[in-house]
mmCIF file of C-alpha atoms in Angstrom:
data_model
loop_
_atom_site.group_PDB
_atom_site.id
_atom_site.type_symbol
_atom_site.label_atom_id
_atom_site.label_comp_id
_atom_site.label_asym_id
_atom_site.label_seq_id
_atom_site.Cartn_x
_atom_site.Cartn_y
_atom_site.Cartn_z
ATOM 1 C CA MET A 224 -60.562 -14.713 -14.980
ATOM 2 C CA LYS A 225 -61.243 -11.598 -17.052
ATOM 3 C CA TYR A 226 -63.835 -9.308 -15.507
ATOM 4 C CA PRO A 227 -66.994 -9.354 -17.690
ATOM 5 C CA LEU A 228 -67.700 -6.125 -19.600
ATOM 6 C CA TRP A 229 -71.414 -6.277 -18.755
ATOM 7 C CA LYS A 230 -70.561 -6.489 -15.061
ATOM 8 C CA ARG A 231 -68.250 -3.457 -15.240
ATOM 9 C CA ILE A 232 -70.954 -1.407 -16.992
ATOM 10 C CA PHE A 233 -73.477 -2.587 -14.375
ATOM 11 C CA ASP A 234 -71.061 -1.533 -11.601
ATOM 12 C CA LEU A 235 -70.488 1.925 -13.060
ATOM 13 C CA VAL A 236 -74.170 2.680 -13.665
ATOM 14 C CA VAL A 237 -75.314 1.543 -10.222
ATOM 15 C CA ALA A 238 -72.382 3.161 -8.381
ATOM 16 C CA LEU A 239 -72.908 6.538 -10.051
ATOM 17 C CA LYS A 240 -76.638 6.475 -9.337
ATOM 18 C CA GLY A 241 -75.979 5.468 -5.734
ATOM 19 C CA LEU A 242 -73.466 8.267 -5.174
ATOM 20 C CA ILE A 243 -75.850 10.816 -6.658
ATOM 21 C CA LEU A 244 -78.597 9.509 -4.372
ATOM 22 C CA ILE A 245 -76.482 9.726 -1.212
ATOM 23 C CA SER A 246 -74.741 13.038 -2.015
ATOM 24 C CA PRO A 247 -77.347 15.332 -0.348
ATOM 25 C CA LEU A 248 -76.944 13.374 2.910
ATOM 26 C CA VAL A 249 -73.137 13.414 3.003
ATOM 27 C CA PRO A 250 -72.774 16.820 4.777
ATOM 28 C CA LEU A 251 -75.303 15.773 7.437
ATOM 29 C CA ILE A 252 -73.651 12.393 7.966
ATOM 30 C CA ALA A 253 -70.207 14.006 8.179
ATOM 31 C CA LEU A 254 -71.402 16.603 10.693
ATOM 32 C CA ALA A 255 -73.096 13.973 12.876
ATOM 33 C CA ILE A 256 -69.974 11.788 12.919
ATOM 34 C CA LYS A 257 -67.632 14.677 13.785
ATOM 35 C CA MET A 258 -69.928 16.105 16.474
ATOM 36 C CA GLU A 259 -70.122 12.837 18.383
ATOM 37 C CA SER A 260 -66.541 11.597 18.387
ATOM 38 C CA GLU A 261 -62.981 12.289 17.305
ATOM 39 C CA GLY A 262 -61.621 10.755 14.146
ATOM 40 C CA PRO A 263 -62.088 10.889 10.382
ATOM 41 C CA VAL A 264 -65.486 10.914 8.691
ATOM 42 C CA ILE A 265 -64.431 8.179 6.269
ATOM 43 C CA VAL A 266 -62.191 5.286 7.291
ATOM 44 C CA LYS A 267 -60.100 3.064 5.034
ATOM 45 C CA LEU A 268 -60.384 -0.588 6.054
ATOM 46 C CA GLU A 269 -58.029 -3.246 4.748
ATOM 47 C CA ARG A 270 -59.841 -5.980 2.841
ATOM 48 C CA VAL A 271 -59.067 -8.649 0.244
ATOM 49 C CA SER A 272 -60.505 -8.480 -3.286
ATOM 50 C CA GLU A 273 -59.301 -10.370 -6.368
ATOM 51 C CA GLY A 274 -56.548 -11.849 -4.209
ATOM 52 C CA LYS A 275 -55.120 -8.414 -3.354
ATOM 53 C CA ARG A 276 -55.278 -6.163 -0.343
ATOM 54 C CA ILE A 277 -57.274 -3.002 -0.911
ATOM 55 C CA LYS A 278 -58.518 -0.121 1.223
ATOM 56 C CA VAL A 279 -62.311 -0.125 1.450
ATOM 57 C CA TYR A 280 -64.012 3.198 2.230
ATOM 58 C CA LYS A 281 -66.776 3.466 4.818
ATOM 59 C CA PHE A 282 -68.348 6.191 6.903
ATOM 60 C CA ARG A 283 -66.824 5.783 10.362
ATOM 61 C CA SER A 284 -69.321 4.049 12.645
ATOM 62 C CA MET A 285 -66.944 3.271 15.517
ATOM 63 C CA VAL A 286 -64.748 5.157 17.936
ATOM 64 C CA LYS A 287 -61.350 6.334 16.755
ATOM 65 C CA ASP A 288 -58.769 3.525 16.398
ATOM 66 C CA ALA A 289 -61.462 0.839 16.830
ATOM 67 C CA GLN A 290 -59.307 -1.722 15.038
ATOM 68 C CA ASP A 291 -56.664 -1.481 17.772
ATOM 69 C CA LEU A 292 -59.308 -2.365 20.378
ATOM 70 C CA LYS A 293 -60.463 -5.496 18.546
ATOM 71 C CA LYS A 294 -57.901 -7.813 20.150
ATOM 72 C CA ASN A 295 -59.277 -6.944 23.587
ATOM 73 C CA LEU A 296 -62.768 -8.043 22.548
ATOM 74 C CA ALA A 297 -61.900 -11.496 21.204
ATOM 75 C CA SER A 298 -63.711 -13.221 24.079
ATOM 76 C CA LEU A 299 -66.971 -11.481 23.059
ATOM 77 C CA ASN A 300 -66.875 -12.739 19.472
ATOM 78 C CA GLU A 301 -70.211 -14.377 18.611
ATOM 79 C CA ARG A 302 -68.896 -16.060 15.463
ATOM 80 C CA LYS A 303 -67.381 -19.194 17.023
ATOM 81 C CA ASP A 304 -67.850 -21.408 13.949
ATOM 82 C CA GLY A 305 -65.203 -19.848 11.710
ATOM 83 C CA PRO A 306 -62.627 -17.070 11.255
ATOM 84 C CA LEU A 307 -65.124 -14.186 11.172
ATOM 85 C CA PHE A 308 -65.600 -11.610 13.929
ATOM 86 C CA LYS A 309 -68.910 -10.149 15.071
ATOM 87 C CA ILE A 310 -70.329 -8.682 18.265
ATOM 88 C CA LYS A 311 -74.010 -7.793 18.094
ATOM 89 C CA ASN A 312 -73.717 -4.934 20.582
ATOM 90 C CA ASP A 313 -70.154 -3.918 19.786
ATOM 91 C CA PRO A 314 -68.996 -1.433 22.465
ATOM 92 C CA ARG A 315 -66.878 0.349 19.860
ATOM 93 C CA LEU A 316 -69.953 1.513 17.941
ATOM 94 C CA THR A 317 -70.985 5.145 18.333
ATOM 95 C CA ARG A 318 -74.641 6.209 18.519
ATOM 96 C CA VAL A 319 -74.382 7.743 15.064
ATOM 97 C CA GLY A 320 -72.627 4.590 13.887
ATOM 98 C CA LYS A 321 -75.493 2.400 15.077
ATOM 99 C CA PHE A 322 -77.913 4.515 13.043
ATOM 100 C CA LEU A 323 -75.700 4.433 9.960
ATOM 101 C CA ARG A 324 -75.332 0.666 10.168
ATOM 102 C CA LYS A 325 -79.032 0.080 10.722
ATOM 103 C CA PHE A 326 -79.797 1.681 7.373
ATOM 104 C CA ARG A 327 -76.502 0.594 5.751
ATOM 105 C CA LEU A 328 -75.525 4.225 5.160
ATOM 106 C CA ASP A 329 -71.985 3.469 6.313
ATOM 107 C CA GLU A 330 -71.545 1.271 3.228
ATOM 108 C CA PHE A 331 -72.148 3.944 0.572
ATOM 109 C CA PRO A 332 -68.523 5.183 0.309
ATOM 110 C CA GLN A 333 -67.688 1.708 -1.012
ATOM 111 C CA LEU A 334 -69.246 2.886 -4.265
ATOM 112 C CA ILE A 335 -66.014 4.838 -4.751
ATOM 113 C CA ASN A 336 -64.174 1.504 -4.609
ATOM 114 C CA VAL A 337 -66.580 0.253 -7.270
ATOM 115 C CA LEU A 338 -65.775 3.206 -9.558
ATOM 116 C CA LYS A 339 -62.071 2.502 -9.037
ATOM 117 C CA GLY A 340 -62.565 -1.116 -10.098
ATOM 118 C CA GLU A 341 -61.588 -2.539 -6.701
ATOM 119 C CA LEU A 342 -65.048 -3.830 -5.735
ATOM 120 C CA ALA A 343 -68.138 -4.950 -7.635
ATOM 121 C CA ILE A 344 -71.693 -3.981 -6.818
ATOM 122 C CA VAL A 345 -72.494 -7.688 -6.387
ATOM 123 C CA GLY A 346 -69.990 -10.258 -5.153
ATOM 124 C CA PRO A 347 -68.773 -12.094 -2.055
ATOM 125 C CA ARG A 348 -68.378 -9.951 1.064
ATOM 126 C CA PRO A 349 -64.831 -8.521 1.269
ATOM 127 C CA ARG A 350 -62.929 -9.957 4.234
ATOM 128 C CA GLU A 351 -60.145 -8.721 6.453
ATOM 129 C CA PRO A 352 -56.760 -10.239 5.477
ATOM 130 C CA GLN A 353 -56.534 -12.393 8.623
ATOM 131 C CA GLU A 354 -60.059 -13.721 8.008
ATOM 132 C CA ALA A 355 -59.262 -14.446 4.362
ATOM 133 C CA LYS A 356 -56.066 -16.236 5.349
ATOM 134 C CA ALA A 357 -58.090 -18.613 7.536
ATOM 135 C CA TYR A 358 -60.501 -19.641 4.750
ATOM 136 C CA PRO A 359 -60.491 -23.414 4.113
ATOM 137 C CA ARG A 360 -58.431 -24.326 1.029
ATOM 138 C CA ARG A 361 -61.456 -25.382 -1.043
ATOM 139 C CA TYR A 362 -62.955 -21.907 -0.665
ATOM 140 C CA LYS A 363 -59.848 -19.859 -1.471
ATOM 141 C CA LYS A 364 -61.078 -19.182 -5.010
ATOM 142 C CA ILE A 365 -63.845 -17.019 -3.555
ATOM 143 C CA LEU A 366 -61.152 -14.501 -2.612
ATOM 144 C CA GLU A 367 -59.789 -14.377 -6.175
ATOM 145 C CA VAL A 368 -62.899 -12.763 -7.671
ATOM 146 C CA ARG A 369 -63.869 -9.115 -7.245
ATOM 147 C CA GLN A 370 -65.693 -8.836 -3.934
ATOM 148 C CA GLY A 371 -68.983 -6.948 -3.679
ATOM 149 C CA VAL A 372 -70.830 -4.218 -1.823
ATOM 150 C CA THR A 373 -73.748 -6.648 -1.629
ATOM 151 C CA GLY A 374 -74.048 -10.310 -2.500
ATOM 152 C CA LEU A 375 -75.895 -13.596 -2.308
ATOM 153 C CA SER A 376 -74.910 -14.324 1.295
ATOM 154 C CA GLN A 377 -75.707 -10.754 2.398
ATOM 155 C CA VAL A 378 -79.313 -10.924 1.153
ATOM 156 C CA ASN A 379 -79.853 -14.382 2.630
ATOM 157 C CA GLY A 380 -79.075 -13.725 6.262
ATOM 158 C CA ALA A 381 -75.548 -12.305 6.141
ATOM 159 C CA SER A 382 -73.676 -12.697 9.441
ATOM 160 C CA SER A 383 -76.643 -14.399 11.113
ATOM 161 C CA LEU A 384 -75.860 -17.483 9.000
ATOM 162 C CA PRO A 385 -73.473 -20.209 10.140
ATOM 163 C CA PHE A 386 -70.061 -19.655 8.557
ATOM 164 C CA ALA A 387 -70.306 -22.875 6.533
ATOM 165 C CA GLN A 388 -73.605 -21.775 4.977
ATOM 166 C CA GLU A 389 -72.426 -18.226 4.342
ATOM 167 C CA ILE A 390 -69.279 -19.363 2.571
ATOM 168 C CA GLU A 391 -71.215 -21.925 0.509
ATOM 169 C CA LEU A 392 -73.492 -19.151 -0.747
ATOM 170 C CA ASP A 393 -70.454 -17.092 -1.741
ATOM 171 C CA LYS A 394 -68.990 -20.128 -3.515
ATOM 172 C CA SER A 395 -72.258 -20.752 -5.326
ATOM 173 C CA TYR A 396 -72.347 -17.144 -6.500
ATOM 174 C CA THR A 397 -68.794 -17.201 -7.883
ATOM 175 C CA GLU A 398 -69.607 -20.332 -9.883
ATOM 176 C CA ASN A 399 -72.819 -18.892 -11.364
ATOM 177 C CA ILE A 400 -72.285 -15.193 -12.151
ATOM 178 C CA THR A 401 -74.985 -13.863 -14.484
ATOM 179 C CA PHE A 402 -76.526 -10.466 -15.221
ATOM 180 C CA GLY A 403 -79.946 -11.735 -14.148
ATOM 181 C CA GLY A 404 -78.530 -13.048 -10.896
ATOM 182 C CA ASP A 405 -76.756 -9.766 -10.109
ATOM 183 C CA LEU A 406 -79.883 -7.753 -10.887
ATOM 184 C CA LYS A 407 -81.996 -10.000 -8.657
ATOM 185 C CA ILE A 408 -79.527 -9.620 -5.760
ATOM 186 C CA LEU A 409 -79.440 -5.829 -6.204
ATOM 187 C CA LEU A 410 -83.229 -5.555 -6.231
ATOM 188 C CA LYS A 411 -83.480 -7.785 -3.163
ATOM 189 C CA THR A 412 -80.885 -5.602 -1.419
ATOM 190 C CA ILE A 413 -82.897 -2.451 -2.154
ATOM 191 C CA THR A 414 -86.097 -4.118 -0.931
ATOM 192 C CA ILE A 415 -84.426 -5.177 2.321
ATOM 193 C CA LEU A 416 -82.967 -1.700 2.883
ATOM 194 C CA PHE A 417 -86.416 -0.117 2.656
ATOM 195 C CA PHE A 418 -88.468 -2.757 4.468
ATOM 196 C CA ASP A 419 -86.067 -4.694 6.731
ATOM 197 C CA PRO A 420 -82.757 -2.792 7.096
ATOM 198 C CA THR A 421 -81.508 -5.111 9.857
ATOM 199 C CA ALA A 422 -81.562 -8.146 7.543
ATOM 200 C CA VAL A 423 -78.300 -7.411 5.662
#
């Protein structure tokens, strides 16, 4: 499916404004990350978008080589109802990382992915390849659209939702993409970030 022109313009405008907004904080965030632990300031995480593997940028919120430690934490996974992985008090998180995640500051480098045309501002949450591979067949089409920095499932409970409900919301979004819908999700995301940052 061809990517809508209005959606690309929407992505570019919002991403540029977001990067301008966050730019004064970048030196402080970078310094805080480097002072607490070894490793890069920005990590590149493998995700699936439009059926392809991409590298998603995020401010590092975990210890160095956190991905290599994941297999040792499988027994602590709280998402038992599907292929997703989540630990509420993940031992790999740094103190700075906890702060960044609370206010979603770790997500802002993804706006670079948006400028590159790899992610959308609004879309299904991008998944790790092994998670995407485990999606039920009837939901595979979700992975074929451009995934988003925020989305319908994220503003309606995100990872606190049962997997079946979360994936249904993503499916519903991909079948009903409109400018009004994207704008509503973006505004709801901004509202949550300011008034309830733990909700997304």
